[in-house]
Structure formats: C-alpha cells, structure tokens
C-alpha cells in the first residue's frame, strides 16, 4: 500500500485512529515547506538586492573603463604599474581572499570561516583597473565573488547553520552570475552545477532561482544594458548538421581544456619564478603592453565584446580565437584580476565562426554554439551553458547547443578553470580520478597513475 512521503512506514498497516495520532506526532515535511520557502524567499531577495546592485555598479564602471581606454590608448603603457598596484593591494590586504572563486567553492564544500567583506571591493577595483589599462580578463569572476562575499555577511546576522550557509553562498554565486550576464535561469543552474563535476545540489534550487531572477531585475532597474547576440537562422535537423555540431563540440571541448590547463600551468610557473607577488603583473604587464602597442593587438584585450558581436554577423580571422586565448592566459597567469568566462565566450564565438565554412553550417549558428560550448567544457557546466544558449539565442538552438555543450564537457577531460571544483561522477569509465578529487589535484593524480 502506498503512503505519503514524510509518514512513518508503519502507517501503511496502522488503523486509522492510530494513523491520525502518528500524523500529529510525525507530521509530513510538506507542512513546514511554506515556512521554509518564505524564509529563503526573503533571504534570496536580500542577497539579490545586494549582488544586483553591486553588479550594476561594476558593469557601469567597466563601460567607463573600456571607453576611457579606447579614447586614451596610451593608458595601455601604464598596465605594468597598474598591475603592480593591484598586486601590492592583494599582498597587503587581500591574501585571505586571493583564491577568489575557488575560495567560494571551498567554503561551500567545507564551511569554515566567513568570507571577508574586503573580497568585494578588492576584486571590483582590481578588475576595473585591469580593464582600464588593457589586460585581457573577464567579469564573471568579479560578480560571483562580490555576490558570494556580500551574501556571506548575512551568516552571522541570521545565525545560519553550516548547511544553510552553503545554500547562502550558492545564492550569492547565482545572483552574481545572473546579474552580470542577464541570464537568470543559467545563473541559477550554474550555482548548482559548478561545485561538483557530474552532480548538482538541488536543495538550493529554489533560493538560487529566486536570487537569479531578482538580481537580474535589480540590475535592469539600475540601468544595465546587456549585449544582445542574434542567431537569425537555425537549420533543421539532419544527419550532417548533428554530426557537424558534435564534431564542433569536440573541438570546443579540447580548446576549453587547453585554456584551463595553460592558465593553471603558466600561473604556477610564474609563481615559481617570481616570488614577490606584485612583480608578476608588473612583468606580465610589460609584455602585454609591448605586444598590444607593437602589433596593434587591441582587439584581443579587455572583454572583446565588439569582436564577439562581429563573429555573429561576418567572417573573422581564423587566428582570432588563438590570439585571445594566448592574451587571456598571459593576463590571468600574471595575476591580473577578472574572470575567465567572457574571454571564453570570445574564444568560442570566433572559433565557431572559423569552423563554419569547414562544417558547412551558418557562421552565426556556430558562433553561438562556440560561445557557450567552450565555456561548458572549461567550467564543466554543460546544462547551465545549454540553458544560457536558449536564453541568449532562442529556444530553437536548444538541441544543437545541448549536443555541442555535452560533447565539449566530455572532451575537456577532468580539467577546468576552477581548481577547487570537485569530481563527483565520472565523465567516462576509463582513468577516473577518485571522487572528491579537486580539479587542482588532477595533475598530481595523473603523474601518480601514468
């Protein structure tokens, strides 16, 4: 005999009068659900207000920094000094928060201490300075760190238990991601998916979704305008179109893996060679400024939004994706602050554009698929990336985006841009690192097993 979840199993064979007594003594969990949902609704809205406002300020500051650099190109020569200043600020005041997104992921998995509020202004200022003077970095890392740091300040105020604090941090991640890209559904799922490879944290689904939706609306109320990309035509499904999409997804995943591993390895090499942290962005800034000013490589610095938009409407140079990859890896490895995701969008869109003639697919379609699929492979978030494609480009692209993102996820291996990300389930059954291994530990596991 079936019985409702939350009732003791013995109720299935218990007389009616005793069942009523057991109902009172052991009420179903759903009786408490409205109270729990109302509580998290208020908490999520509070976090969304903080994160959405912070992201709006950040995006307006980025627009100012980008426009100022474009109008005063000589500022790029000051990139080394700007890098040294940011490096010194983190050395002096920010060593406890320098791990950035990885600190958030670690705290969600193993809560230990409240994230210092200083993370928000440090990463905000560091990222704006990086863009003002010409580093090639993104913006998602900044928004996510601000959202997580601001959210965590509510932990003591609300006296949250460790399990509730995990959800609170995920809410901050969701609100930050959603408000900076204008993709609330993808933002909510990203916060659930990014923590552990192959596993999602559904207990945080409702608060993350609420926070993502509200934070996006808060940003819009503050006058944020998100960039719109168009895929005007999605061809019908055919054997060749699906096979070509699958092949493109494989290439997107391999490029995402190259990006992640190159960033980690070059960053580790720089730290071994240059012990004093502020010198790393100073020396890296000298190299980047020389390349940009000497070769006229302005299209490969900053967010690169104009080039991404260009990839959706006309053919671009076949080497654009490689040049952006190299410039971003160099900037991040040197210690400039920012995110990886928008550069990954750039790399993916331009790579997809270059592949379109070879795969006989429309270049707006492949630019859109590359936009999300390289990110899917590098961040190990195929579901969030597929949803993002549908939010940005329309539901018609869903099948192609899903196929490309899943293929990218599989072929990016056990690497990723977030070193604290855990491995929860195997991507495939051969050469599987133990569950709980972090992305940052995979390289050591490979050396021990090969």
mmCIF file with all atom_site columns, N, CA and C in Angstrom, residues 396-430:
data_model
loop_
_atom_site.group_PDB
_atom_site.id
_atom_site.type_symbol
_atom_site.label_atom_id
_atom_site.label_alt_id
_atom_site.label_comp_id
_atom_site.label_asym_id
_atom_site.label_entity_id
_atom_site.label_seq_id
_atom_site.pdbx_PDB_ins_code
_atom_site.Cartn_x
_atom_site.Cartn_y
_atom_site.Cartn_z
_atom_site.occupancy
_atom_site.B_iso_or_equiv
_atom_site.pdbx_formal_charge
_atom_site.auth_seq_id
_atom_site.auth_comp_id
_atom_site.auth_asym_id
_atom_site.auth_atom_id
_atom_site.pdbx_PDB_model_num
ATOM 1   N N  . UNK A 1 396 ? 15.055 27.669 -30.212 1.00 0.00 ? 396 UNK A N  1
ATOM 2   C CA . UNK A 1 396 ? 15.283 26.821 -31.383 1.00 0.00 ? 396 UNK A CA 1
ATOM 3   C C  . UNK A 1 396 ? 16.689 26.230 -31.420 1.00 0.00 ? 396 UNK A C  1
ATOM 4   N N  . UNK A 1 397 ? 17.625 26.876 -30.745 1.00 0.00 ? 397 UNK A N  1
ATOM 5   C CA . UNK A 1 397 ? 19.010 26.409 -30.790 1.00 0.00 ? 397 UNK A CA 1
ATOM 6   C C  . UNK A 1 397 ? 19.270 25.314 -29.757 1.00 0.00 ? 397 UNK A C  1
ATOM 7   N N  . UNK A 1 398 ? 18.264 24.979 -28.963 1.00 0.00 ? 398 UNK A N  1
ATOM 8   C CA . UNK A 1 398 ? 18.456 24.098 -27.823 1.00 0.00 ? 398 UNK A CA 1
ATOM 9   C C  . UNK A 1 398 ? 19.095 22.754 -28.129 1.00 0.00 ? 398 UNK A C  1
ATOM 10  N N  . UNK A 1 399 ? 18.619 22.060 -29.148 1.00 0.00 ? 399 UNK A N  1
ATOM 11  C CA . UNK A 1 399 ? 19.152 20.724 -29.467 1.00 0.00 ? 399 UNK A CA 1
ATOM 12  C C  . UNK A 1 399 ? 20.614 20.818 -29.879 1.00 0.00 ? 399 UNK A C  1
ATOM 13  N N  . UNK A 1 400 ? 20.918 21.756 -30.752 1.00 0.00 ? 400 UNK A N  1
ATOM 14  C CA . UNK A 1 400 ? 22.311 21.915 -31.194 1.00 0.00 ? 400 UNK A CA 1
ATOM 15  C C  . UNK A 1 400 ? 23.209 22.337 -30.029 1.00 0.00 ? 400 UNK A C  1
ATOM 16  N N  . UNK A 1 401 ? 22.717 23.267 -29.209 1.00 0.00 ? 401 UNK A N  1
ATOM 17  C CA . UNK A 1 401 ? 23.521 23.722 -28.078 1.00 0.00 ? 401 UNK A CA 1
ATOM 18  C C  . UNK A 1 401 ? 23.759 22.593 -27.086 1.00 0.00 ? 401 UNK A C  1
ATOM 19  N N  . UNK A 1 402 ? 22.720 21.808 -26.811 1.00 0.00 ? 402 UNK A N  1
ATOM 20  C CA . UNK A 1 402 ? 22.881 20.692 -25.886 1.00 0.00 ? 402 UNK A CA 1
ATOM 21  C C  . UNK A 1 402 ? 23.907 19.692 -26.376 1.00 0.00 ? 402 UNK A C  1
ATOM 22  N N  . UNK A 1 403 ? 23.854 19.367 -27.656 1.00 0.00 ? 403 UNK A N  1
ATOM 23  C CA . UNK A 1 403 ? 24.801 18.407 -28.223 1.00 0.00 ? 403 UNK A CA 1
ATOM 24  C C  . UNK A 1 403 ? 26.228 18.953 -28.169 1.00 0.00 ? 403 UNK A C  1
ATOM 25  N N  . UNK A 1 404 ? 26.413 20.218 -28.539 1.00 0.00 ? 404 UNK A N  1
ATOM 26  C CA . UNK A 1 404 ? 27.750 20.810 -28.534 1.00 0.00 ? 404 UNK A CA 1
ATOM 27  C C  . UNK A 1 404 ? 28.297 20.929 -27.116 1.00 0.00 ? 404 UNK A C  1
ATOM 28  N N  . UNK A 1 405 ? 27.453 21.338 -26.169 1.00 0.00 ? 405 UNK A N  1
ATOM 29  C CA . UNK A 1 405 ? 27.930 21.523 -24.799 1.00 0.00 ? 405 UNK A CA 1
ATOM 30  C C  . UNK A 1 405 ? 28.273 20.197 -24.132 1.00 0.00 ? 405 UNK A C  1
ATOM 31  N N  . UNK A 1 406 ? 27.476 19.173 -24.372 1.00 0.00 ? 406 UNK A N  1
ATOM 32  C CA . UNK A 1 406 ? 27.774 17.868 -23.776 1.00 0.00 ? 406 UNK A CA 1
ATOM 33  C C  . UNK A 1 406 ? 29.055 17.288 -24.370 1.00 0.00 ? 406 UNK A C  1
ATOM 34  N N  . UNK A 1 407 ? 29.217 17.393 -25.690 1.00 0.00 ? 407 UNK A N  1
ATOM 35  C CA . UNK A 1 407 ? 30.453 16.904 -26.312 1.00 0.00 ? 407 UNK A CA 1
ATOM 36  C C  . UNK A 1 407 ? 31.658 17.663 -25.779 1.00 0.00 ? 407 UNK A C  1
ATOM 37  N N  . UNK A 1 408 ? 31.519 18.960 -25.632 1.00 0.00 ? 408 UNK A N  1
ATOM 38  C CA . UNK A 1 408 ? 32.616 19.768 -25.093 1.00 0.00 ? 408 UNK A CA 1
ATOM 39  C C  . UNK A 1 408 ? 32.946 19.345 -23.667 1.00 0.00 ? 408 UNK A C  1
ATOM 40  N N  . UNK A 1 409 ? 31.928 19.143 -22.859 1.00 0.00 ? 409 UNK A N  1
ATOM 41  C CA . UNK A 1 409 ? 32.119 18.710 -21.475 1.00 0.00 ? 409 UNK A CA 1
ATOM 42  C C  . UNK A 1 409 ? 32.874 17.381 -21.411 1.00 0.00 ? 409 UNK A C  1
ATOM 43  N N  . UNK A 1 410 ? 32.505 16.441 -22.247 1.00 0.00 ? 410 UNK A N  1
ATOM 44  C CA . UNK A 1 410 ? 33.154 15.125 -22.222 1.00 0.00 ? 410 UNK A CA 1
ATOM 45  C C  . UNK A 1 410 ? 34.608 15.207 -22.665 1.00 0.00 ? 410 UNK A C  1
ATOM 46  N N  . UNK A 1 411 ? 34.883 15.994 -23.684 1.00 0.00 ? 411 UNK A N  1
ATOM 47  C CA . UNK A 1 411 ? 36.226 16.024 -24.249 1.00 0.00 ? 411 UNK A CA 1
ATOM 48  C C  . UNK A 1 411 ? 37.158 17.024 -23.567 1.00 0.00 ? 411 UNK A C  1
ATOM 49  N N  . UNK A 1 412 ? 36.648 17.794 -22.632 1.00 0.00 ? 412 UNK A N  1
ATOM 50  C CA . UNK A 1 412 ? 37.548 18.673 -21.871 1.00 0.00 ? 412 UNK A CA 1
ATOM 51  C C  . UNK A 1 412 ? 38.251 17.914 -20.753 1.00 0.00 ? 412 UNK A C  1
ATOM 52  N N  . UNK A 1 413 ? 37.859 16.659 -20.528 1.00 0.00 ? 413 UNK A N  1
ATOM 53  C CA . UNK A 1 413 ? 38.529 15.840 -19.525 1.00 0.00 ? 413 UNK A CA 1
ATOM 54  C C  . UNK A 1 413 ? 38.255 16.336 -18.116 1.00 0.00 ? 413 UNK A C  1
ATOM 55  N N  . UNK A 1 414 ? 39.136 15.944 -17.191 1.00 0.00 ? 414 UNK A N  1
ATOM 56  C CA . UNK A 1 414 ? 38.979 16.329 -15.788 1.00 0.00 ? 414 UNK A CA 1
ATOM 57  C C  . UNK A 1 414 ? 39.809 17.572 -15.475 1.00 0.00 ? 414 UNK A C  1
ATOM 58  N N  . UNK A 1 415 ? 39.756 18.528 -16.384 1.00 0.00 ? 415 UNK A N  1
ATOM 59  C CA . UNK A 1 415 ? 40.399 19.820 -16.188 1.00 0.00 ? 415 UNK A CA 1
ATOM 60  C C  . UNK A 1 415 ? 39.297 20.855 -16.030 1.00 0.00 ? 415 UNK A C  1
ATOM 61  N N  . UNK A 1 416 ? 39.674 22.085 -15.734 1.00 0.00 ? 416 UNK A N  1
ATOM 62  C CA . UNK A 1 416 ? 38.673 23.126 -15.599 1.00 0.00 ? 416 UNK A CA 1
ATOM 63  C C  . UNK A 1 416 ? 39.286 24.406 -15.078 1.00 0.00 ? 416 UNK A C  1
ATOM 64  N N  . UNK A 1 417 ? 38.562 25.499 -15.243 1.00 0.00 ? 417 UNK A N  1
ATOM 65  C CA . UNK A 1 417 ? 39.076 26.802 -14.838 1.00 0.00 ? 417 UNK A CA 1
ATOM 66  C C  . UNK A 1 417 ? 38.995 27.001 -13.331 1.00 0.00 ? 417 UNK A C  1
ATOM 67  N N  . UNK A 1 418 ? 38.169 26.202 -12.637 1.00 0.00 ? 418 UNK A N  1
ATOM 68  C CA . UNK A 1 418 ? 38.035 26.335 -11.195 1.00 0.00 ? 418 UNK A CA 1
ATOM 69  C C  . UNK A 1 418 ? 38.744 25.169 -10.512 1.00 0.00 ? 418 UNK A C  1
ATOM 70  N N  . UNK A 1 419 ? 39.892 25.449 -9.921  1.00 0.00 ? 419 UNK A N  1
ATOM 71  C CA . UNK A 1 419 ? 40.724 24.382 -9.348  1.00 0.00 ? 419 UNK A CA 1
ATOM 72  C C  . UNK A 1 419 ? 40.086 23.719 -8.139  1.00 0.00 ? 419 UNK A C  1
ATOM 73  N N  . UNK A 1 420 ? 39.173 24.406 -7.450  1.00 0.00 ? 420 UNK A N  1
ATOM 74  C CA . UNK A 1 420 ? 38.529 23.838 -6.269  1.00 0.00 ? 420 UNK A CA 1
ATOM 75  C C  . UNK A 1 420 ? 37.321 22.976 -6.613  1.00 0.00 ? 420 UNK A C  1
ATOM 76  N N  . UNK A 1 421 ? 36.916 22.956 -7.861  1.00 0.00 ? 421 UNK A N  1
ATOM 77  C CA . UNK A 1 421 ? 35.784 22.133 -8.285  1.00 0.00 ? 421 UNK A CA 1
ATOM 78  C C  . UNK A 1 421 ? 36.074 20.657 -8.008  1.00 0.00 ? 421 UNK A C  1
ATOM 79  N N  . UNK A 1 422 ? 35.113 19.968 -7.393  1.00 0.00 ? 422 UNK A N  1
ATOM 80  C CA . UNK A 1 422 ? 35.283 18.559 -7.071  1.00 0.00 ? 422 UNK A CA 1
ATOM 81  C C  . UNK A 1 422 ? 34.817 17.653 -8.209  1.00 0.00 ? 422 UNK A C  1
ATOM 82  N N  . UNK A 1 423 ? 35.334 16.433 -8.209  1.00 0.00 ? 423 UNK A N  1
ATOM 83  C CA . UNK A 1 423 ? 34.863 15.408 -9.135  1.00 0.00 ? 423 UNK A CA 1
ATOM 84  C C  . UNK A 1 423 ? 33.859 14.540 -8.390  1.00 0.00 ? 423 UNK A C  1
ATOM 85  N N  . UNK A 1 424 ? 32.613 14.555 -8.855  1.00 0.00 ? 424 UNK A N  1
ATOM 86  C CA . UNK A 1 424 ? 31.563 13.792 -8.197  1.00 0.00 ? 424 UNK A CA 1
ATOM 87  C C  . UNK A 1 424 ? 31.241 12.493 -8.895  1.00 0.00 ? 424 UNK A C  1
ATOM 88  N N  . UNK A 1 425 ? 31.123 12.545 -10.206 1.00 0.00 ? 425 UNK A N  1
ATOM 89  C CA . UNK A 1 425 ? 30.835 11.359 -11.003 1.00 0.00 ? 425 UNK A CA 1
ATOM 90  C C  . UNK A 1 425 ? 31.712 11.374 -12.242 1.00 0.00 ? 425 UNK A C  1
ATOM 91  N N  . UNK A 1 426 ? 32.024 10.203 -12.719 1.00 0.00 ? 426 UNK A N  1
ATOM 92  C CA . UNK A 1 426 ? 32.929 10.081 -13.855 1.00 0.00 ? 426 UNK A CA 1
ATOM 93  C C  . UNK A 1 426 ? 32.283 10.595 -15.137 1.00 0.00 ? 426 UNK A C  1
ATOM 94  N N  . UNK A 1 427 ? 33.093 11.245 -15.975 1.00 0.00 ? 427 UNK A N  1
ATOM 95  C CA . UNK A 1 427 ? 32.632 11.599 -17.312 1.00 0.00 ? 427 UNK A CA 1
ATOM 96  C C  . UNK A 1 427 ? 32.589 10.359 -18.208 1.00 0.00 ? 427 UNK A C  1
ATOM 97  N N  . UNK A 1 428 ? 33.523 9.468  -17.971 1.00 0.00 ? 428 UNK A N  1
ATOM 98  C CA . UNK A 1 428 ? 33.583 8.193  -18.679 1.00 0.00 ? 428 UNK A CA 1
ATOM 99  C C  . UNK A 1 428 ? 34.305 7.216  -17.767 1.00 0.00 ? 428 UNK A C  1
ATOM 100 N N  . UNK A 1 429 ? 34.348 5.955  -18.107 1.00 0.00 ? 429 UNK A N  1
ATOM 101 C CA . UNK A 1 429 ? 34.783 4.925  -17.186 1.00 0.00 ? 429 UNK A CA 1
ATOM 102 C C  . UNK A 1 429 ? 36.270 4.616  -17.239 1.00 0.00 ? 429 UNK A C  1
ATOM 103 N N  . UNK A 1 430 ? 37.001 5.257  -18.068 1.00 0.00 ? 430 UNK A N  1
ATOM 104 C CA . UNK A 1 430 ? 38.431 4.989  -18.150 1.00 0.00 ? 430 UNK A CA 1
ATOM 105 C C  . UNK A 1 430 ? 39.217 6.101  -17.470 1.00 0.00 ? 430 UNK A C  1
#
